[in-house]
Short mmCIF file of C-alpha atoms in Angstrom, two decimals:
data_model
loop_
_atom_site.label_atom_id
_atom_site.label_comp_id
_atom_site.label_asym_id
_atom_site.label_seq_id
_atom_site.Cartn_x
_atom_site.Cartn_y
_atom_site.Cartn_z
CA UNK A 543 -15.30 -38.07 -59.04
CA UNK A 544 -16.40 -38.36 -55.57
CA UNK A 545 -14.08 -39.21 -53.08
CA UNK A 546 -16.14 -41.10 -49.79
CA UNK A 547 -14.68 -41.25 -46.26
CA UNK A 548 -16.43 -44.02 -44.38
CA UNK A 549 -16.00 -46.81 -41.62
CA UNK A 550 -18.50 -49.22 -43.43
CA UNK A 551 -17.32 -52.10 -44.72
CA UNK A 552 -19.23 -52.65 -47.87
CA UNK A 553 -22.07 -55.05 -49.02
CA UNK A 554 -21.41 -58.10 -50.45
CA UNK A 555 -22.72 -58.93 -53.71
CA UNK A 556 -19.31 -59.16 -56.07
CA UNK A 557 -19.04 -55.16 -56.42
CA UNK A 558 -22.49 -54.70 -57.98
CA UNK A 559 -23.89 -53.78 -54.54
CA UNK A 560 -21.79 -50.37 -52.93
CA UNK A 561 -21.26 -48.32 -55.84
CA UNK A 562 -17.41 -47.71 -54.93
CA UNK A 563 -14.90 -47.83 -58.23
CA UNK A 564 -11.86 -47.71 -55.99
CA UNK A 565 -11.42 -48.42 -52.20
CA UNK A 566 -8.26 -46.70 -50.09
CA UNK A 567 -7.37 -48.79 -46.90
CA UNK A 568 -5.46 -46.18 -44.18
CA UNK A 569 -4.05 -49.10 -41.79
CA UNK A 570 -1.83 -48.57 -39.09
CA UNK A 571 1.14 -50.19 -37.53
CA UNK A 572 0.76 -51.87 -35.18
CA UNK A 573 -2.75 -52.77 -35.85
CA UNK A 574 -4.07 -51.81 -32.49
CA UNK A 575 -3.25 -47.88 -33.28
CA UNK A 576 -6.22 -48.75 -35.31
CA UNK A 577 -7.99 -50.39 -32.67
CA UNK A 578 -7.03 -47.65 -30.09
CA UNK A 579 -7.68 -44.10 -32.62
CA UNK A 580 -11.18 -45.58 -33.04
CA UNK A 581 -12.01 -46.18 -29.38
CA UNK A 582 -10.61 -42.96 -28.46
CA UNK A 583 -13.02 -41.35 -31.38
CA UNK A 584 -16.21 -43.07 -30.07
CA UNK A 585 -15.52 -42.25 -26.28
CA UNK A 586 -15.02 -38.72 -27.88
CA UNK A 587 -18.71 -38.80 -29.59
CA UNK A 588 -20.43 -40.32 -26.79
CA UNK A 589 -18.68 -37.91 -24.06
CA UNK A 590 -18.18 -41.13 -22.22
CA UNK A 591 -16.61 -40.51 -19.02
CA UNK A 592 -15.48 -44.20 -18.08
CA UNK A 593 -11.84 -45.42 -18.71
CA UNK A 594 -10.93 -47.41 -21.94
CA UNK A 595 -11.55 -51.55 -20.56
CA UNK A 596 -9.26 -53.78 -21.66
CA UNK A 597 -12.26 -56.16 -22.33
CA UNK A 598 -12.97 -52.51 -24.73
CA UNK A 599 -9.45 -53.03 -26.70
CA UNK A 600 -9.81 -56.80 -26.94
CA UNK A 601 -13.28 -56.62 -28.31
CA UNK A 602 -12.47 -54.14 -31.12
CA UNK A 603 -9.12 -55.55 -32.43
CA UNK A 604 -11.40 -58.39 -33.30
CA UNK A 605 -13.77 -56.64 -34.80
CA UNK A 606 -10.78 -54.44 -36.62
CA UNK A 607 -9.33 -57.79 -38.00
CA UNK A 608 -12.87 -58.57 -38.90
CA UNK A 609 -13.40 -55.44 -40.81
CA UNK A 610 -9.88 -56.60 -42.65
CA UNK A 611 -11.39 -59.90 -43.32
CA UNK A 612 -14.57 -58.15 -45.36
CA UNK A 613 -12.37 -55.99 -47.30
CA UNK A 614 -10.01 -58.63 -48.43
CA UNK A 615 -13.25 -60.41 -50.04
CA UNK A 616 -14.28 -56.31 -51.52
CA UNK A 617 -10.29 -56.77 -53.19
CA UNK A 618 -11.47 -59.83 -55.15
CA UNK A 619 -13.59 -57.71 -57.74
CA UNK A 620 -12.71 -54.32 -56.74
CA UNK A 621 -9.61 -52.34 -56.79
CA UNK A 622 -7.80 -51.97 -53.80
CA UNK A 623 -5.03 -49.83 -52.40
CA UNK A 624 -4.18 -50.49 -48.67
CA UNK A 625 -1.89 -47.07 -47.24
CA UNK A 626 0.25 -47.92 -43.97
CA UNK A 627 -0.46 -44.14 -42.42
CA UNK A 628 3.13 -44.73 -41.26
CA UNK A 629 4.48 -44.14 -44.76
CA UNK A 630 2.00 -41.02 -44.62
CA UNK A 631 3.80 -39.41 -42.03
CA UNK A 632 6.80 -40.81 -42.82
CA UNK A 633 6.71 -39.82 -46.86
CA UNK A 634 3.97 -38.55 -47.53
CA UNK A 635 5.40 -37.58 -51.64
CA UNK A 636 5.68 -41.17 -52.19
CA UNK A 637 2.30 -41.71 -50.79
CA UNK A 638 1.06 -38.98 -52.84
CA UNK A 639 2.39 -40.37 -55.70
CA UNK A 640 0.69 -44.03 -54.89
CA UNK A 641 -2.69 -42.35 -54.65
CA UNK A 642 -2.68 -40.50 -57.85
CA UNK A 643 -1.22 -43.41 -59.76
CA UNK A 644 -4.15 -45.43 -58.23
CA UNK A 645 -7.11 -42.73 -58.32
CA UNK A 646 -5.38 -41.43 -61.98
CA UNK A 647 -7.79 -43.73 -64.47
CA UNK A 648 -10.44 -42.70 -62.51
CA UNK A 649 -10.13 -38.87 -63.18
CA UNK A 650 -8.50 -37.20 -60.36
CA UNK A 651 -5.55 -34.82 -60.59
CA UNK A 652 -2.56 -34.69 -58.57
CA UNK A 653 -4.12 -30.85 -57.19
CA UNK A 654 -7.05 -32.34 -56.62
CA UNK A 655 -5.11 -34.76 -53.73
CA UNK A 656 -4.87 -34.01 -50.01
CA UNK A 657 -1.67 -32.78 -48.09
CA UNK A 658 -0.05 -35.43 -46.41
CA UNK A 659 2.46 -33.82 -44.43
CA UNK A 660 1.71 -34.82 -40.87
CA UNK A 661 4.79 -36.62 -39.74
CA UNK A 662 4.94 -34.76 -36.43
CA UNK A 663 1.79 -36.67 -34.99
CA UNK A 664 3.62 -39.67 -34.81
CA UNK A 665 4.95 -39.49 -31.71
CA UNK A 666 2.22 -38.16 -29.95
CA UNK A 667 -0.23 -40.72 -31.41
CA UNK A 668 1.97 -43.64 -30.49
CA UNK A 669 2.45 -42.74 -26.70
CA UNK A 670 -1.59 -42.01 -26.95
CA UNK A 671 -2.00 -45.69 -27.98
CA UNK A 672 0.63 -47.37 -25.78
CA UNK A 673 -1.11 -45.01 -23.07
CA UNK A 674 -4.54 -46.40 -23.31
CA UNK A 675 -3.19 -49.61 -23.51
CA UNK A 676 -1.78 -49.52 -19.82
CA UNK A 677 -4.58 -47.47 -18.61
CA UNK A 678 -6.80 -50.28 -20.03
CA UNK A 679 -4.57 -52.88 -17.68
CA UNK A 680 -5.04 -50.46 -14.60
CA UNK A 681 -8.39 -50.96 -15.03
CA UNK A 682 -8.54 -54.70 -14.47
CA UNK A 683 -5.35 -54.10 -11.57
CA UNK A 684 -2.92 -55.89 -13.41
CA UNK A 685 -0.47 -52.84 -13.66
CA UNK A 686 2.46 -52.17 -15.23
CA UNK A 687 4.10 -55.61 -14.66
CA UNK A 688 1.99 -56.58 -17.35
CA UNK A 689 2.69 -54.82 -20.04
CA UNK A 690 4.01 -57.41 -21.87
CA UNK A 691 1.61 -59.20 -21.33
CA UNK A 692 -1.16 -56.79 -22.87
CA UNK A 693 0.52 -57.50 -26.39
CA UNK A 694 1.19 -61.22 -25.99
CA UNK A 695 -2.60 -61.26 -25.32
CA UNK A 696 -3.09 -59.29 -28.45
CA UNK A 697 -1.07 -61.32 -30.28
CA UNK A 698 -3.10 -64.10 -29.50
CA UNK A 699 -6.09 -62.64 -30.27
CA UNK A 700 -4.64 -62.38 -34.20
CA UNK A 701 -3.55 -65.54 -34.02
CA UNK A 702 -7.08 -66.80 -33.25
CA UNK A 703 -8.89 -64.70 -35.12
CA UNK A 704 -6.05 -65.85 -38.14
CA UNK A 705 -6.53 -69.78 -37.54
CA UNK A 706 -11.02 -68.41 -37.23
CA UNK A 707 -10.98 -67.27 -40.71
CA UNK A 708 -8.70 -68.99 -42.17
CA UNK A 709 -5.94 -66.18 -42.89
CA UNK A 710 -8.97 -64.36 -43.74
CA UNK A 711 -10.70 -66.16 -46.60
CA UNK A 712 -13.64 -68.12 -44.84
CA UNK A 713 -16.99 -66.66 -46.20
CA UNK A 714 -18.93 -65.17 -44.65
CA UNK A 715 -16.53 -62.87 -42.20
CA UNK A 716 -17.64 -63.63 -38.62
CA UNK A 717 -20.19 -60.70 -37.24
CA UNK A 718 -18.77 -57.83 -36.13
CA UNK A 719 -21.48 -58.44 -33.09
CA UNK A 720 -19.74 -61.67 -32.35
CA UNK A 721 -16.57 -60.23 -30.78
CA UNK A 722 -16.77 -60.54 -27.82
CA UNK A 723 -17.37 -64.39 -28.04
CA UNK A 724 -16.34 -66.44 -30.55
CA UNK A 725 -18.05 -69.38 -30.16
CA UNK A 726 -21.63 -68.41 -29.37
CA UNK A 727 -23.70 -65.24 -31.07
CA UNK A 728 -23.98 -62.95 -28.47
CA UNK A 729 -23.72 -58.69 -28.52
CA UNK A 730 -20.19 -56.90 -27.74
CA UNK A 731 -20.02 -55.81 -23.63
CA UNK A 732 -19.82 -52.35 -23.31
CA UNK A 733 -21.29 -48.92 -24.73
CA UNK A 734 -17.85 -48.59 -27.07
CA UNK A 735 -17.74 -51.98 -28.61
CA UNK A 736 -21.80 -51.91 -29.52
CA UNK A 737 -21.13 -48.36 -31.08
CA UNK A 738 -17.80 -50.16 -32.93
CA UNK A 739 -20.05 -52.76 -34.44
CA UNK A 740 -22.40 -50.50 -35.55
CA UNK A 741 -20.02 -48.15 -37.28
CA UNK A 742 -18.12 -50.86 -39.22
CA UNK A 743 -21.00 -52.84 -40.23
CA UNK A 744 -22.47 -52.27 -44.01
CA UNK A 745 -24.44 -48.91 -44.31
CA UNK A 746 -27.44 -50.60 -46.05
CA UNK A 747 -29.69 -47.17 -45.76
CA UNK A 748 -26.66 -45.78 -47.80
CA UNK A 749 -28.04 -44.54 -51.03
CA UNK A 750 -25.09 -46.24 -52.88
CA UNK A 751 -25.37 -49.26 -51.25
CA UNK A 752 -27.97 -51.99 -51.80
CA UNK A 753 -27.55 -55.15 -48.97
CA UNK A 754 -29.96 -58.26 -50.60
CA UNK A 755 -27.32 -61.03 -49.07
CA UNK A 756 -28.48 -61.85 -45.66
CA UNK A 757 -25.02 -61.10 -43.58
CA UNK A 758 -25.27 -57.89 -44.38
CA UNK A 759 -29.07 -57.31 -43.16
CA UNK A 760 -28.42 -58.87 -40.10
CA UNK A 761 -25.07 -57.29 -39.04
CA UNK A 762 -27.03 -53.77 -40.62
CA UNK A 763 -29.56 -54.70 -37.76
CA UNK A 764 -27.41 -55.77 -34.84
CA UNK A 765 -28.76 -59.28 -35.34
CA UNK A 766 -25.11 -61.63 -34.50
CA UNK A 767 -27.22 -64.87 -34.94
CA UNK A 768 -28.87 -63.81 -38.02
CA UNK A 769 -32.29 -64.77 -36.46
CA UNK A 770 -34.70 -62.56 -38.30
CA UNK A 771 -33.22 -63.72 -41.96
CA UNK A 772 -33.45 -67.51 -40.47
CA UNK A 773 -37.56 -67.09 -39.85
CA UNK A 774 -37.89 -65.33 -43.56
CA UNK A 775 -36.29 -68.34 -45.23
CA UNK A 776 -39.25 -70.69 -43.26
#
């Protein structure tokens, strides 16, 4: 059994198309630790100098609830198991124990499972988050008055992206490359949000993976408005 770390969401194509068995979901609570571990990761790979945006955090949580949106199709004809890393750090026996009752059919032993004791980062990653968070206000001199604020706009943002997708079952999922606009194809703003896209759309050079429906060639390429697929089918 081979166990596959990745950020791509897979193809569709009604499971015949990535070659996964089983798919683990790590999610975090609040969502936007999710939103704020991966910006911190790309800044990291890209040794980009330039403070976190807030248009940078806004951008991504959409595309995070995006990437939720594709894998809650994936869960229709293969098997599922979404982990809130919470209950990893908070229990991580438990956890454990949901992993190998999930991955057990498949093969894998309870040895052959990772250690999950890392309760002590939770601190440290939640002032990290809440830290970019206000930096990302600074940025556009709102300050700390506005704190609040920061999550009542984030809160909209799920509710929009909710009422978009229709609690997540419209089909297609809009385009990762779409984020930063809703209502018009056009590509993210900003270095972190293009690299964001990128890494959560489907791997289609992926050896496992085989992309034949046309959302997945086009958000493979970077294409939001699906332009290149549009001329084929003329």
């Amino acid at each position: 059994i081979d166990i596959i770390p990745t950020t791509h969401v897979p193809p569709y194509g009604y499971g015949k198309t990535h070659g996964y068995t089983k798919i683990i979901r790590l999610m975090s609570h609040p969502l936007v630790l999710d939103v704020t571990q991966a910006l911190n990761e790309l800044k990291t790979q890209q040794n980009q100098q330039e403070a976190i945006s807030w248009l940078d955090v806004s951008v991504a949580f959409r595309q995070i609830l995006r990437f939720h949106c594709r894998l809650s199709h994936v869960s229709a004809h293969t098997s599922l198991l979404t982990l809130d890393m919470s209950d990893v750090w908070t229990n991580p026996k438990q956890v454990s124990q949901q992993l190998f009752d999930f991955l057990e059919p498949a093969g894998i032993t309870e040895k052959q499972l990772p250690a999950l004791d890392v309760s002590q980062r939770i601190p440290q990653i939640q002032a990290e988050a809440h830290q970019m968070l206000m930096q990302s206000l600074s940025s556009q001199d709102k300050g700390q008055d506005h704190e609040d604020g920061v999550y009542q706009q984030l809160n909209q943002i799920l509710l929009d992206e909710l009422i978009f997708t229709k609690n997540m079952t419209v089909w297609p999922c809009p385009s990762f490359w779409t984020a930063a606009e809703r209502t018009k194809p056009s590509l993210p703003t900003g270095a972190l949000p293009t690299a964001l896209a990128r890494a959560l759309s489907p791997n289609c050079s992926d050896p496992l993976a085989s992309c034949w429906v046309a959302r997945d060639l086009c958000e493979a390429r970077g294409d939001a408005a699906c332009q290149q697929q549009q001329k084929k089918k003329k």
